[in-house]
Structure formats: structure tokens, C-alpha cells
CSV table of C-alpha atoms in Angstrom, one decimal:
chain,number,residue,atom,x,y,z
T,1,UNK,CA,120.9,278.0,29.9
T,2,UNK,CA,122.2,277.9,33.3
T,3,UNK,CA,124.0,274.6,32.9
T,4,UNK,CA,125.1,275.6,30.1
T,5,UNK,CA,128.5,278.0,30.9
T,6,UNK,CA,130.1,279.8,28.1
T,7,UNK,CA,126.9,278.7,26.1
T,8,UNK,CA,129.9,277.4,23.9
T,9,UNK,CA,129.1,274.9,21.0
T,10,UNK,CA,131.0,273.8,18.1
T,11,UNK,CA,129.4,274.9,14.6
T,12,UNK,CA,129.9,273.8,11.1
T,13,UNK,CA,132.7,275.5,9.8
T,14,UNK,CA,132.4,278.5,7.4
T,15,UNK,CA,133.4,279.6,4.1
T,16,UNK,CA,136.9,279.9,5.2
T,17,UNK,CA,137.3,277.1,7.0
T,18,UNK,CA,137.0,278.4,10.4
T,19,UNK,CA,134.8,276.8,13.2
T,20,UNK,CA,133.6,279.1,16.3
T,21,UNK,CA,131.2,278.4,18.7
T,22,UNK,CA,127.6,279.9,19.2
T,23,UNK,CA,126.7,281.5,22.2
T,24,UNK,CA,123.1,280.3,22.7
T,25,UNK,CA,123.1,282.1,26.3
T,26,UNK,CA,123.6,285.5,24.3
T,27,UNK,CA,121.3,284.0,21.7
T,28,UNK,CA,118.5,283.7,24.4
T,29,UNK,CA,119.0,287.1,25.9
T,30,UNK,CA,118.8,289.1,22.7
T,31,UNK,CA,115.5,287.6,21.4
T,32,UNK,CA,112.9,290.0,21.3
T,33,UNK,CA,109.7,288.2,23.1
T,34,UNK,CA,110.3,288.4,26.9
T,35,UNK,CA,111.2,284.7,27.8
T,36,UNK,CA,112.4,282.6,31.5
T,37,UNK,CA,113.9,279.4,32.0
T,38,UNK,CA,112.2,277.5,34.7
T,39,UNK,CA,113.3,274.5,36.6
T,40,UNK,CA,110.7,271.8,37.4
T,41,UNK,CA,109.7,273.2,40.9
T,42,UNK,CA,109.0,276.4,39.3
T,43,UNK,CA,112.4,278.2,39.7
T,44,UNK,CA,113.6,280.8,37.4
T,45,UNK,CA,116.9,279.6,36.2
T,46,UNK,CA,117.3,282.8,33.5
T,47,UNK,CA,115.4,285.9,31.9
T,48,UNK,CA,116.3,287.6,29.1
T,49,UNK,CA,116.4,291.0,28.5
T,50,UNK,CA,113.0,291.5,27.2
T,51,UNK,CA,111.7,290.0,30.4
T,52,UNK,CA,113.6,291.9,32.5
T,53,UNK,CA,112.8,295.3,30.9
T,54,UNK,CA,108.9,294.5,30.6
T,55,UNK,CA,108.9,293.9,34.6
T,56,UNK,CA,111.1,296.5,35.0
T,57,UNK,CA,113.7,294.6,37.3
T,58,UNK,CA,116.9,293.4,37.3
T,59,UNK,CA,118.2,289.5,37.0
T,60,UNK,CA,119.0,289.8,40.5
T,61,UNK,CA,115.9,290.1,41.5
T,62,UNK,CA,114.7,287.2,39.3
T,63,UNK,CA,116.7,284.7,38.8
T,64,UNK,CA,116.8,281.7,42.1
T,65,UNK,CA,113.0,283.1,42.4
T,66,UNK,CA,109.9,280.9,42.4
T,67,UNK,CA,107.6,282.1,39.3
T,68,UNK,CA,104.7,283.5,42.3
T,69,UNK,CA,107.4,285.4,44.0
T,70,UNK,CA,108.2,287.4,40.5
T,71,UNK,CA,104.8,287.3,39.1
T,72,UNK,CA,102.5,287.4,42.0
T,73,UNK,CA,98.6,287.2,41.8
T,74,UNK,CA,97.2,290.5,41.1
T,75,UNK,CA,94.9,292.8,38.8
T,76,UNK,CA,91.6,292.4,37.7
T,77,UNK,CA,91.8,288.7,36.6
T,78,UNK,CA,93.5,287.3,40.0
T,79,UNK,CA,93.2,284.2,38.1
T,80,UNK,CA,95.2,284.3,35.4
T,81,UNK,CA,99.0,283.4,37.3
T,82,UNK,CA,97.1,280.5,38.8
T,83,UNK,CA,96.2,279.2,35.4
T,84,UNK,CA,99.8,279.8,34.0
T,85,UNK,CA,101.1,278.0,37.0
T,86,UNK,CA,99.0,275.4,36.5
T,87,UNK,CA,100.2,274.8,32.7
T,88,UNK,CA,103.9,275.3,33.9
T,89,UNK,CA,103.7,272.4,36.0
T,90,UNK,CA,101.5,270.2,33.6
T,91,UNK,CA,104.5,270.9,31.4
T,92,UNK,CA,107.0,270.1,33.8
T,93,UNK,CA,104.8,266.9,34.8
T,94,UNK,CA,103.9,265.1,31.3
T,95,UNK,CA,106.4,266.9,28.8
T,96,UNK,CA,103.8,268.1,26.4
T,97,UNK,CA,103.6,271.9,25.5
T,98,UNK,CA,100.9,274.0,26.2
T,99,UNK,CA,99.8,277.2,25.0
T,100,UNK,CA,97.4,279.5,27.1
T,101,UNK,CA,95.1,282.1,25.1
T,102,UNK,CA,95.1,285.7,26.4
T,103,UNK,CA,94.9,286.0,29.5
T,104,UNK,CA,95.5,290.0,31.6
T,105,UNK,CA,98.2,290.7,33.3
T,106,UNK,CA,98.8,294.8,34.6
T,107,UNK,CA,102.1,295.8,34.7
T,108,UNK,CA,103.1,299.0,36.4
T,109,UNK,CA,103.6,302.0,34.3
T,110,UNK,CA,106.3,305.2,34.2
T,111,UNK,CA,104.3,306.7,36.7
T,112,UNK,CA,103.7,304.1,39.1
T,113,UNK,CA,99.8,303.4,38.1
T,114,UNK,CA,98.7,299.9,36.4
T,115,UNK,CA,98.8,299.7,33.0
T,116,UNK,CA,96.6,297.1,31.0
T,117,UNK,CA,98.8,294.2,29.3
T,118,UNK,CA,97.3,291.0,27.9
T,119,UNK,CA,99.5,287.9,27.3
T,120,UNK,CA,99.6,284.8,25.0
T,121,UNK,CA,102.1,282.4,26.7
T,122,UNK,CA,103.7,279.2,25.4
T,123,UNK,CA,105.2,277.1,28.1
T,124,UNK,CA,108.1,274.3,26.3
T,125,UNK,CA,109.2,271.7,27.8
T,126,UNK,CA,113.2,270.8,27.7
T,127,UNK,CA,113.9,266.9,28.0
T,128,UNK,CA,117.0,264.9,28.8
T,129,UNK,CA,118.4,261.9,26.7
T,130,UNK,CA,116.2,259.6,28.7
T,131,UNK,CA,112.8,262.2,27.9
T,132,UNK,CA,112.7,263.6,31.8
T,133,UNK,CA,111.7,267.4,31.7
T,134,UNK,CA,114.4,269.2,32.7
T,135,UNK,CA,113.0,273.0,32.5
T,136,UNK,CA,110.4,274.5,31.0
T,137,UNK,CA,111.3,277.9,28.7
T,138,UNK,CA,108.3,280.0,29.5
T,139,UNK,CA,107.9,282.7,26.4
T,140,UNK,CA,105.1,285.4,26.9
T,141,UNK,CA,103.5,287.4,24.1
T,142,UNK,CA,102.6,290.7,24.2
T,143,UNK,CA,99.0,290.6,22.6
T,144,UNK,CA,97.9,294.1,24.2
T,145,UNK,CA,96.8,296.0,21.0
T,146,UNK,CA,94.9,293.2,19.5
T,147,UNK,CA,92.7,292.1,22.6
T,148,UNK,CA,91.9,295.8,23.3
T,149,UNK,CA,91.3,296.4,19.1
T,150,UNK,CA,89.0,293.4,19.0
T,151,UNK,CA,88.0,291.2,22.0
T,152,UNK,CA,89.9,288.4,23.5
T,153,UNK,CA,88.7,285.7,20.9
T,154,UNK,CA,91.0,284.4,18.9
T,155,UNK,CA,90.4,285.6,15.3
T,156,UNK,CA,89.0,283.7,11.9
T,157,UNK,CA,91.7,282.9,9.5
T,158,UNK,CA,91.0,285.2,6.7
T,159,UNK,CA,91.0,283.9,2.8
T,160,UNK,CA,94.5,284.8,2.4
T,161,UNK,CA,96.8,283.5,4.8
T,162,UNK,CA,99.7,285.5,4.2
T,163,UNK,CA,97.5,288.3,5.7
T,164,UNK,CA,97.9,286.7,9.1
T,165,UNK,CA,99.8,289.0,11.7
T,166,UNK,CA,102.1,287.5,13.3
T,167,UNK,CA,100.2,287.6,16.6
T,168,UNK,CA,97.0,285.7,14.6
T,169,UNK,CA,99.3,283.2,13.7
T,170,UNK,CA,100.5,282.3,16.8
T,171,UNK,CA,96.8,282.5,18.5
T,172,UNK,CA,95.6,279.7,15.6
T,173,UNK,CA,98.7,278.0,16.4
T,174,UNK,CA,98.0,277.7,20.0
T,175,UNK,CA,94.5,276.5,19.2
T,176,UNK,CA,96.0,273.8,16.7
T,177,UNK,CA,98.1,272.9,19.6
T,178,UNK,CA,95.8,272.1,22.1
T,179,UNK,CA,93.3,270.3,19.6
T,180,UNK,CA,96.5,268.0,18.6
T,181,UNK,CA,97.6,267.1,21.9
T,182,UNK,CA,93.7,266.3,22.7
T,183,UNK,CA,93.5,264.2,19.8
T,184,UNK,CA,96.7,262.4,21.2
T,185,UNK,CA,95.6,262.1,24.5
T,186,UNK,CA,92.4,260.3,23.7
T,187,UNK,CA,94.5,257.9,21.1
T,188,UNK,CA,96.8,257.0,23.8
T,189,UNK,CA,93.8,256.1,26.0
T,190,UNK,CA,92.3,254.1,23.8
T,191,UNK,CA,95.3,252.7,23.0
T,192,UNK,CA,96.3,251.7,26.6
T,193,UNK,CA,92.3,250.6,27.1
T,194,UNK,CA,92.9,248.5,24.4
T,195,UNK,CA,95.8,246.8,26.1
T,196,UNK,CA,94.9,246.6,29.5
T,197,UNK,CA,92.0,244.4,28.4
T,198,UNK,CA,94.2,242.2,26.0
T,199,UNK,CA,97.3,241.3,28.4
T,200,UNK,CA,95.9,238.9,30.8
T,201,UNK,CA,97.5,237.7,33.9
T,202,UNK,CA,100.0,234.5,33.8
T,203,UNK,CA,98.6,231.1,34.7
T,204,UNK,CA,99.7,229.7,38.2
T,205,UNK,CA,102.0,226.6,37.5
T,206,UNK,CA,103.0,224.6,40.2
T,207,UNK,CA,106.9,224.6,40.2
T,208,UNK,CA,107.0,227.2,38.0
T,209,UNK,CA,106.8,231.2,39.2
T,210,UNK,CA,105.7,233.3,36.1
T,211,UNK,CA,105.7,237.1,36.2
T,212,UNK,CA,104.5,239.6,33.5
T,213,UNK,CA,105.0,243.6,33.3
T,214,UNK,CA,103.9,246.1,30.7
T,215,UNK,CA,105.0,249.4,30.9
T,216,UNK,CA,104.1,252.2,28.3
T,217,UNK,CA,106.3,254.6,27.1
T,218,UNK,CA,106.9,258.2,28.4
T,219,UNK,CA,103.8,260.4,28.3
T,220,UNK,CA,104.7,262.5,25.0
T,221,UNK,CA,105.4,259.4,22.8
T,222,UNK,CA,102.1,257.4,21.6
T,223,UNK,CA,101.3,254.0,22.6
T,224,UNK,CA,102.7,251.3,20.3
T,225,UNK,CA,102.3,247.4,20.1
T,226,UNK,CA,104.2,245.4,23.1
T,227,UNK,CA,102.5,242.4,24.6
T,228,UNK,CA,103.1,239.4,26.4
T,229,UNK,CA,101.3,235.5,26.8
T,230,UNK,CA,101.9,233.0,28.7
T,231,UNK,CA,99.6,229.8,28.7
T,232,UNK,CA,99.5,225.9,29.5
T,233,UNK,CA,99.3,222.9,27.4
T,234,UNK,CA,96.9,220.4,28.2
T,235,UNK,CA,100.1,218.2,28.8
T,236,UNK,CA,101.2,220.7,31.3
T,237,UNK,CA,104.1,222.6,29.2
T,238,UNK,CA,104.2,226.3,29.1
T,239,UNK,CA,104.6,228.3,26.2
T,240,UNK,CA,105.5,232.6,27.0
T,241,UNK,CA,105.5,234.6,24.4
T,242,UNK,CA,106.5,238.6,24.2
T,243,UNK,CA,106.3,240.9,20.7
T,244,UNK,CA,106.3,244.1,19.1
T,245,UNK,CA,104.3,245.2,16.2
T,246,UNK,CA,105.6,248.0,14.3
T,247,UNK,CA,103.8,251.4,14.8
T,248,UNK,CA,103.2,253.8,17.7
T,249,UNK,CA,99.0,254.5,17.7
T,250,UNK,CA,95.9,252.6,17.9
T,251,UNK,CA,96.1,250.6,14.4
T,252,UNK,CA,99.7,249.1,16.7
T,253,UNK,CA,97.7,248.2,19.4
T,254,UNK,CA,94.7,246.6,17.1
T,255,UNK,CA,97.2,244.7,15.3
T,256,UNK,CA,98.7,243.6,18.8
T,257,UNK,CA,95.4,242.3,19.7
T,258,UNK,CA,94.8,240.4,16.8
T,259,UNK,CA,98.3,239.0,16.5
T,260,UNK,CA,98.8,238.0,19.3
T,261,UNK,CA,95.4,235.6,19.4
T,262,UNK,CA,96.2,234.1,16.4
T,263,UNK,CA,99.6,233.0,17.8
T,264,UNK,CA,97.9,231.8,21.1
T,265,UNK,CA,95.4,229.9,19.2
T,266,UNK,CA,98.1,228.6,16.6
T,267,UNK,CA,100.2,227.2,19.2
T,268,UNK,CA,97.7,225.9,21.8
T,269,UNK,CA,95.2,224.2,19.4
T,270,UNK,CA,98.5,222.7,17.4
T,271,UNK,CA,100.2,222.0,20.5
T,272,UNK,CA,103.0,223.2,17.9
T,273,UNK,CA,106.1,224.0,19.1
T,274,UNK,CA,108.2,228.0,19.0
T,275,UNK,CA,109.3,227.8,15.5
T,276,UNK,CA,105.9,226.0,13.6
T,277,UNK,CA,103.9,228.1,15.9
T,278,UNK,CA,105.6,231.1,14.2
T,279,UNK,CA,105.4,230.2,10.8
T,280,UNK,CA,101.3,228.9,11.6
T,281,UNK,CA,100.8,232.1,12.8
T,282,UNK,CA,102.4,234.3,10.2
T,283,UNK,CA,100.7,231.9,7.5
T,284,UNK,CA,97.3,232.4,9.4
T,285,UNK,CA,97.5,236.4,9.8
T,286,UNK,CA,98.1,237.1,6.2
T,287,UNK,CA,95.3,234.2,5.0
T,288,UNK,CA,93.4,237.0,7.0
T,289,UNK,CA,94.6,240.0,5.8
T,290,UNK,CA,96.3,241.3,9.2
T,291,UNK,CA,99.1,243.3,8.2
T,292,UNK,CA,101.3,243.6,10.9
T,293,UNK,CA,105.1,243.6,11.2
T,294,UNK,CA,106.4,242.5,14.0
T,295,UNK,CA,109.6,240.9,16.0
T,296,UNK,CA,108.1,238.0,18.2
T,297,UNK,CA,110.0,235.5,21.0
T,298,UNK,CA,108.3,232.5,22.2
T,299,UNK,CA,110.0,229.8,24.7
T,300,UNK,CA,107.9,226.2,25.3
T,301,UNK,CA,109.0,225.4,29.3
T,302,UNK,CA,108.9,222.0,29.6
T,303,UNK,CA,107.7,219.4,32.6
T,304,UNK,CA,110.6,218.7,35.1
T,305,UNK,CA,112.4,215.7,35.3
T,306,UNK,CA,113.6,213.8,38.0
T,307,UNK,CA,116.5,216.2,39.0
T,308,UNK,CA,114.1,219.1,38.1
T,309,UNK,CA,115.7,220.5,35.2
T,310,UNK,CA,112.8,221.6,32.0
T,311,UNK,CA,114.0,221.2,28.7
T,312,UNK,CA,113.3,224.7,26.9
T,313,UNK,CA,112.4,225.4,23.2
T,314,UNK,CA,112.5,228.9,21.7
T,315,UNK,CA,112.5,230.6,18.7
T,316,UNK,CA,112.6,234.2,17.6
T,317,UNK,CA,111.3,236.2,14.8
T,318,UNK,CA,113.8,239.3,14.3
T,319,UNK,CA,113.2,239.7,18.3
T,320,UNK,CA,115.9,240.6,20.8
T,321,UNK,CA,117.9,237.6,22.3
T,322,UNK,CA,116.2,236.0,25.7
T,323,UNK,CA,118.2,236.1,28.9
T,324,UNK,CA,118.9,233.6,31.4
T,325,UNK,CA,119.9,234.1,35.0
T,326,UNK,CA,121.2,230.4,36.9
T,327,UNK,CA,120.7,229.8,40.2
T,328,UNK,CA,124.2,230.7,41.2
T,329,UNK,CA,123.9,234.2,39.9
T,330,UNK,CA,125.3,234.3,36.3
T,331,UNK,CA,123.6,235.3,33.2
T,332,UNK,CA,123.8,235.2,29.4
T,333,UNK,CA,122.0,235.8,26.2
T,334,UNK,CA,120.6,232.9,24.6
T,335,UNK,CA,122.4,234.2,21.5
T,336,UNK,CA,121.2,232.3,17.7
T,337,UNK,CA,121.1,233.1,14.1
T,338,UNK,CA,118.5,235.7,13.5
T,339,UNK,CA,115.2,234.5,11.3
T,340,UNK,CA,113.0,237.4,9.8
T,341,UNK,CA,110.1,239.1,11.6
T,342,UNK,CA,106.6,238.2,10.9
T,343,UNK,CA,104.4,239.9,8.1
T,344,UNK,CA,108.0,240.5,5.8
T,345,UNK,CA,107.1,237.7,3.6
T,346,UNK,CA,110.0,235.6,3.7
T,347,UNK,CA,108.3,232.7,5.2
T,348,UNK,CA,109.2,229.5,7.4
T,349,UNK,CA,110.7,227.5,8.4
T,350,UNK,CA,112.8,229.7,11.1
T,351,UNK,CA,115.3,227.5,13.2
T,352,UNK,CA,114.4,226.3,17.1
T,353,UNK,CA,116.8,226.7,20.0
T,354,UNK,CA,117.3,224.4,22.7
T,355,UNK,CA,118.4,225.0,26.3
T,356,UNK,CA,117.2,223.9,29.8
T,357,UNK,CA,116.5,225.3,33.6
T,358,UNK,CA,117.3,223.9,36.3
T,359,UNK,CA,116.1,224.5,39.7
T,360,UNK,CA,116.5,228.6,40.8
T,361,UNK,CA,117.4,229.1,37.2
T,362,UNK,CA,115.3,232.1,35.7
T,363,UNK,CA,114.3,233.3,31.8
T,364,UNK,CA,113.8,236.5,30.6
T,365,UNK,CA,111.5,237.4,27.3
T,366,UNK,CA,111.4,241.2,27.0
T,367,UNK,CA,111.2,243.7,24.1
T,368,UNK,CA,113.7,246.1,22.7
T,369,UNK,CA,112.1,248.9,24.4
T,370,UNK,CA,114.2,248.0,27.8
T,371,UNK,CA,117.6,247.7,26.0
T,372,UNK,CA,117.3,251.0,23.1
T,373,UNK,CA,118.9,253.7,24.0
T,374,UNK,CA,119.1,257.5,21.8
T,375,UNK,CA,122.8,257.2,22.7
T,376,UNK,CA,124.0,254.0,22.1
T,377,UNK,CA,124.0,251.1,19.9
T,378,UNK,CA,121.7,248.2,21.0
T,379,UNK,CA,124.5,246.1,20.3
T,380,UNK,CA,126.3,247.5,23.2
T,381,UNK,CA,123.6,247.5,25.5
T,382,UNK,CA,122.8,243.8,24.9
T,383,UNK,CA,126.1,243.0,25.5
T,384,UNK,CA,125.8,244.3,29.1
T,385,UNK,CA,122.7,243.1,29.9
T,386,UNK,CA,123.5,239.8,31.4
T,387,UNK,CA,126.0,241.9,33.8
T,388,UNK,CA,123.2,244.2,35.1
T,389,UNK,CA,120.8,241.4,35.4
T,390,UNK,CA,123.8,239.6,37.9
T,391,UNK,CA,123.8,242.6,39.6
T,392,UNK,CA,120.2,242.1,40.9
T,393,UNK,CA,121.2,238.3,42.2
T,394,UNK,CA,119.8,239.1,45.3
T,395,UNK,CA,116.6,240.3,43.9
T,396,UNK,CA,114.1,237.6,44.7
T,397,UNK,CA,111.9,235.9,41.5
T,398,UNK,CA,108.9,238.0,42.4
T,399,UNK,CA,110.6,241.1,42.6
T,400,UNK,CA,112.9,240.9,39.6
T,401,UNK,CA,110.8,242.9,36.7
T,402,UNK,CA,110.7,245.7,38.8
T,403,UNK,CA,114.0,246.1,39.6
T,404,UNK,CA,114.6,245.2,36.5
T,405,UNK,CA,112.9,247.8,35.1
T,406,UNK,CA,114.7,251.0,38.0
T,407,UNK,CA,118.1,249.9,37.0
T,408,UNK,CA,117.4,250.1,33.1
T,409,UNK,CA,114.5,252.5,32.7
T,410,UNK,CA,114.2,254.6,35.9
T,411,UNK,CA,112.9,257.5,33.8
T,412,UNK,CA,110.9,255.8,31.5
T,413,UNK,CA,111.9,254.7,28.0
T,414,UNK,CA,110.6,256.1,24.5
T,415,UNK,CA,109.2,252.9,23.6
T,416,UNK,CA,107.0,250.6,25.5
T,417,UNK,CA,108.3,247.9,27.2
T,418,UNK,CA,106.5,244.0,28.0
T,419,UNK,CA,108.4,241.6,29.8
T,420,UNK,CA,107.9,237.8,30.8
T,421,UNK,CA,109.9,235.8,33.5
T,422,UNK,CA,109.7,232.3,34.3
T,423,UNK,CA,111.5,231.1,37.3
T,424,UNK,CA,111.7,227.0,37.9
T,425,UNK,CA,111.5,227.1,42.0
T,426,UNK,CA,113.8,225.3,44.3
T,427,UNK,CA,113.3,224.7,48.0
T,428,UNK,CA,114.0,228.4,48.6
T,429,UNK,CA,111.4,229.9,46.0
T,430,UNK,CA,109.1,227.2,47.5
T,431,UNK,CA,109.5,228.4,50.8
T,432,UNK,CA,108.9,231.6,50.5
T,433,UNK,CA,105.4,230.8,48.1
């Protein structure tokens, strides 16, 4: 709206060929339920014309206004601006949309006296590329003749719906609204309860520093299957491990659970290596009937040798490509043929990759939710993820994830995001410990 000058955008052409652009600023001022665009801290940005004329005032005296400055607490119910305020800035703050039943409002008549007005108001949140609330479009509903005809409950739906008004419809709507987003909240809770008690800290391995990080995605998309491992071998190896089952609710995060032990166990009680440990556990989840899809990583550290440097092993089911960061700064992908994702059925055995770490040389295991962007192809982003990850060289080991995380995701992504790093120390990493 108010970023958007000229309002011009392109539109399919038409029957003769001709393109013109649509106007969505003059879209939004002609439509007929009074409507303001608010920015996060509760400025107006824009009114349309309906707005204006119910209030009686012109834009001037509306827009680059707080909302409490334009509709200040008064009337009967004093309380019903604070509870629209306090949905407007839910909305701004989690990016879900709320609807609020009716609620009075007065508005001054002709004559100067009060006249009685009730509202049903739908407050939309407007997100960015990277699903940041921008505005909220705050649309109001004149509901005046119904409330003041029958109560302020919102009605039955009769038999036939086709006999719904089109204020009943929108007052069942609302109440569908709030039950879904209720029903979402409590899945995402048990979802993220469900993770927090699976994802463990990493063991403490001497001449090793091993750090872990889950972050879930952006409040309005559901919970979905990311984790992370990292254990010892009795013969003091270390095996990390991150995945990503396919799904976004709580079935994803049971599935997560469940995988991800049988992998653990697989590997540890096996002592098997990436690749067997892959194929043992995909063998082993459908023996049990877990059906899961998911893209997996696992790297085996090995025990230093005399210079320091640990052999590594690591194989990948349909995962993203591990990153590592040598001590003098540079990184790289650790770039293979791609084997198929467990639970697809195609079976073992998938290929094992070899490479080593030397002292103040780091590995990264992370899922695709830190590189997959709405805009652009993974393939691209990849490709300049070892470049961003030199750019935090001076980032010390224990620090890295996060910044990590601020310089890819600073808003948050869409999809969850785990991530593993292990770090061999040299006399520097040592001294700081």
C-alpha cells in the first residue's frame, strides 16, 4: 500500500493482446468494508474510503497516526480498543490472523450525539519473503443491525447454508478461525515438547568441541522433523548425525523420535560405520513398520593421530552436502554422488566418503532448512555457503551456530533447522577451554 507507489503491476494479457497494470492502491480504496493498513508499531500507513467516511475524517488526519490516536478509548465498553490493540499486535508479533467477535464501538452521529455501532474485526497479517510481518490490514465489519436484532452471540448455522447472511458467515468463520489456530497451537507445542525431550546435549570429548542447535521454524508454519545426535564409541570415535523426516506436525516429530533411536542404536551397538549404519537402520524401521521418509547425514570422527589429524567417514541419504571450514579460514562442500533417502525402498548399499580434520579444522552437519530459500534455487545457495561460512573466520568454535544462524536466517526460516559442529582443537581452542 504505501510502499507500493503507482500500485502498478503487470497482468496477464487480455483478449487482444494487451497487458496493463492493476492498481491495487485504487483497488483497496474502493472496497466497500472500512479497512487500514497498519505498520508493526501500530501506525496507520492507509485508509480507504469506507474508513474514512465511517469516522468522518479525512486521510490527513489518519494516516502517520498511531491506531489509539484515531480510535481512542471510549463509549460504554472502554474495553473494546484495548482488546483490538491487543490482537493487532499479537498479529504483528506471531503472523497468525485473528478475528475478534462483536465488540461496541459509538461513533458520532449528524448531529454530534453517539450513535451505537458494533464491529466484527479481522486483523491480517502481511509477510515478507523471509515470513516477517510487515503490516497488518485491519478490516472492520459493520455488524450493527444484527447484534441490536438478536444479541451479540454469534448465531447457529441454520439447515440450509445458503441461507447464511453474509454477516453469519463471517461470524462462523471467525469462530472456525480461532478454533483452527488453537488446534495449531497446541500441535506445535506438543510437537516442540516432543523435541525438546528427544534432542540431548552433545557428549564432552576431549580434543574435540561439539556444538548442537535446533531452531523451529517461524511461528505460523507447524513443527516438522529436524534432529540431531552426536555419541561415542566405546573405542572413543564419534559418530554426529542430523536428519529431516518429511512432514510438518506431530506424526513428523513422532517419526523423528523413533528414527532417530533406531539409527543411534543401529550404529552404536554395531559399531557400524555411516553408510551400514544407514542401510541397518532403514532395514530395521521398516522390519517395524515406521514409515518415515527422510534425508539423513552421519560423519564417524575418528581418534587423532600423532600430528592430530581424525580420519572422517560420512555418508548421506538424499541429505544436503556437509561443510568444512580449515583452520586457515577456507571452506567447502564435501560434495558426493547422491544415494536415496531412507523409507523410499531402494535399499543399500549407499557409498561412504572419506576426508580428514586437522587441528582448528571444523565440520558442519545441518539440514536444508538453513540453505532453502522461496526465492532461489538451493543449488545456488549451496554454492555460496562455504563463502558465508569464511566470512565468519573470526567467529570462534563456540560461537559459530549462532552466527551462523544471524547471517543465514536472521528472520527465521519456514522450515526448521538442526545443526551439528565438530571442531578438532588446537592450542588456541585449548586455551580458551
Amino acid at each position: 500500500m504505501a510502499e507500493n507507489e503507482g500500485g502498478g503491476v503487470r497482468t496477464p494479457s487480455d483478449v487482444d493482446g494487451a497487458a496493463g497494470p492493476v492498481d491495487y492502491h485504487a483497488v483497496f480504496s474502493v472496497l466497500t468494508a472500512p479497512k487500514a493498513v497498519l505498520a508493526p508499531d501500530l501506525t496507520i500507513l492507509d485508509a480507504n474510503e469506507s474508513l474514512l467516511r465511517t469516522i468522518g475524517a479525512p486521510a490527513s488526519a489518519v494516516v502517520g497516526r498511531h491506531y489509539l490516536d484515531v480510535f481512542p478509548v471510549q463509549g460504554p465498553d472502554g474495553s473494546a480498543v484495548d482488546r483490538v490493540v491487543l490482537s493487532l499486535e499479537r498479529v504483528a508479533r506471531t503472523g497468525r490472523l485473528e478475528t475478534i467477535g462483536p465488540h461496541r464501538y459509538d461513533l458520532r452521529g449528524p448531529g454530534g450525539g453517539w450513535s451505537e455501532r458494533w464491529w466484527l474485526t479481522t486483523n491480517l497479517p502481511v509477510l515478507d519473503a523471509a515470513g516477517r510481518v510487515t503490516a497488518v490490514v485491519h478490516r472492520a465489519e459493520d455488524v450493527t443491525s444484527v447484534v441490536q436484532a438478536g444479541g451479540t452471540t454469534a448465531p447457529e448455522p441454520p439447515a440450509d447454508p445458503t441461507a447464511l447472511s453474509v454477516v453469519d458467515q463471517a461470524l462462523l468463520l471467525g469462530s472456525s478461525v480461532d478454533r483452527y489456530a488453537d488446534v495449531i497451537t497446541r500441535e506445535r507445542s506438543a510437537s516442540l515438547a516432543l523435541q525438546d525431550s528427544v534432542l540431548t546435549p552433545p557428549p564432552r570429548i576431549p580434543g574435540l568441541t561439539i556444538d548442537v542447535r535446533y531452531r523451529p521454524a517461524v511461528p505460523e508454519v507447524h513443527v516438522g522433523g529436524d534432529w540431531y545426535d552426536a555419541f561415542v564409541h566405546p573405542d572413543g570415535e564419534a559418530t554426529v548425525v542430523v536428519g529431516d523426516v518429511t512432514g510438518h506436525d506431530v506424526a513428523a516429530a513422532a517419526h523423528m523420535a523413533h528414527l532417530r533411536g533406531v539409527l543411534r542404536s543401529v550404529a552404536f551397538a554395531t559399531d557400524a560405520g555411516p553408510a551400514e549404519a544407514l542401510d541397518a537402520a532403514e532395514r530395521t524401521a521398516e522390519g517395524l513398520g515406521l514409515q518415515a521418509l527422510s534425508t539423513v547425514a552421519v560423519a564417524r570422527i575418528g581418534t587423532p593421530g600423532l600430528t592430530g589429524r581424525r580420519a572422517v567417514c560420512w555418508a548421506s541419504a538424499g541429505h544436503v552436502p556437509p561443510v568444512v571450514r580449515r583452520a586457515d579460514g577456507t571452506a567447502h562442500l564435501l560434495t558426493a554422488r547422491p544415494s536415496p533417502m531412507l523409507g523410499v525402498g531402494l535399499g543399500g548399499p549407499r557409498a561412504e566418503h572419506e576426508t580428514s580434520l586437522d587441528p582448528g579444522d571444523t565440520l558442519l552437519l545441518y539440514t536444508d532448512g538453513l540453505v532453502e530459500r522461496r526465492d532461489r534455487s538451493l543449488r545456488d545457495v549451496l554454492d555460496e555457503l562455504p563463502a558465508r561460512v569464511e566470512a565468519l573466520g573470526a567467529v570462534p568454535p563456540d560461537a559459530l551456530l549462532d552466527a551462523l544462524l544471524a547471517e543465514l536466517v536472521p528472520l527465521g526460516s519456514q522450515d526448521d533447522v538442526a545443526l551439528v559442529m565438530v571442531h578438532v582443537d588446537d592450542e588456541r581452542t585449548a586455551a580458551g577451554a
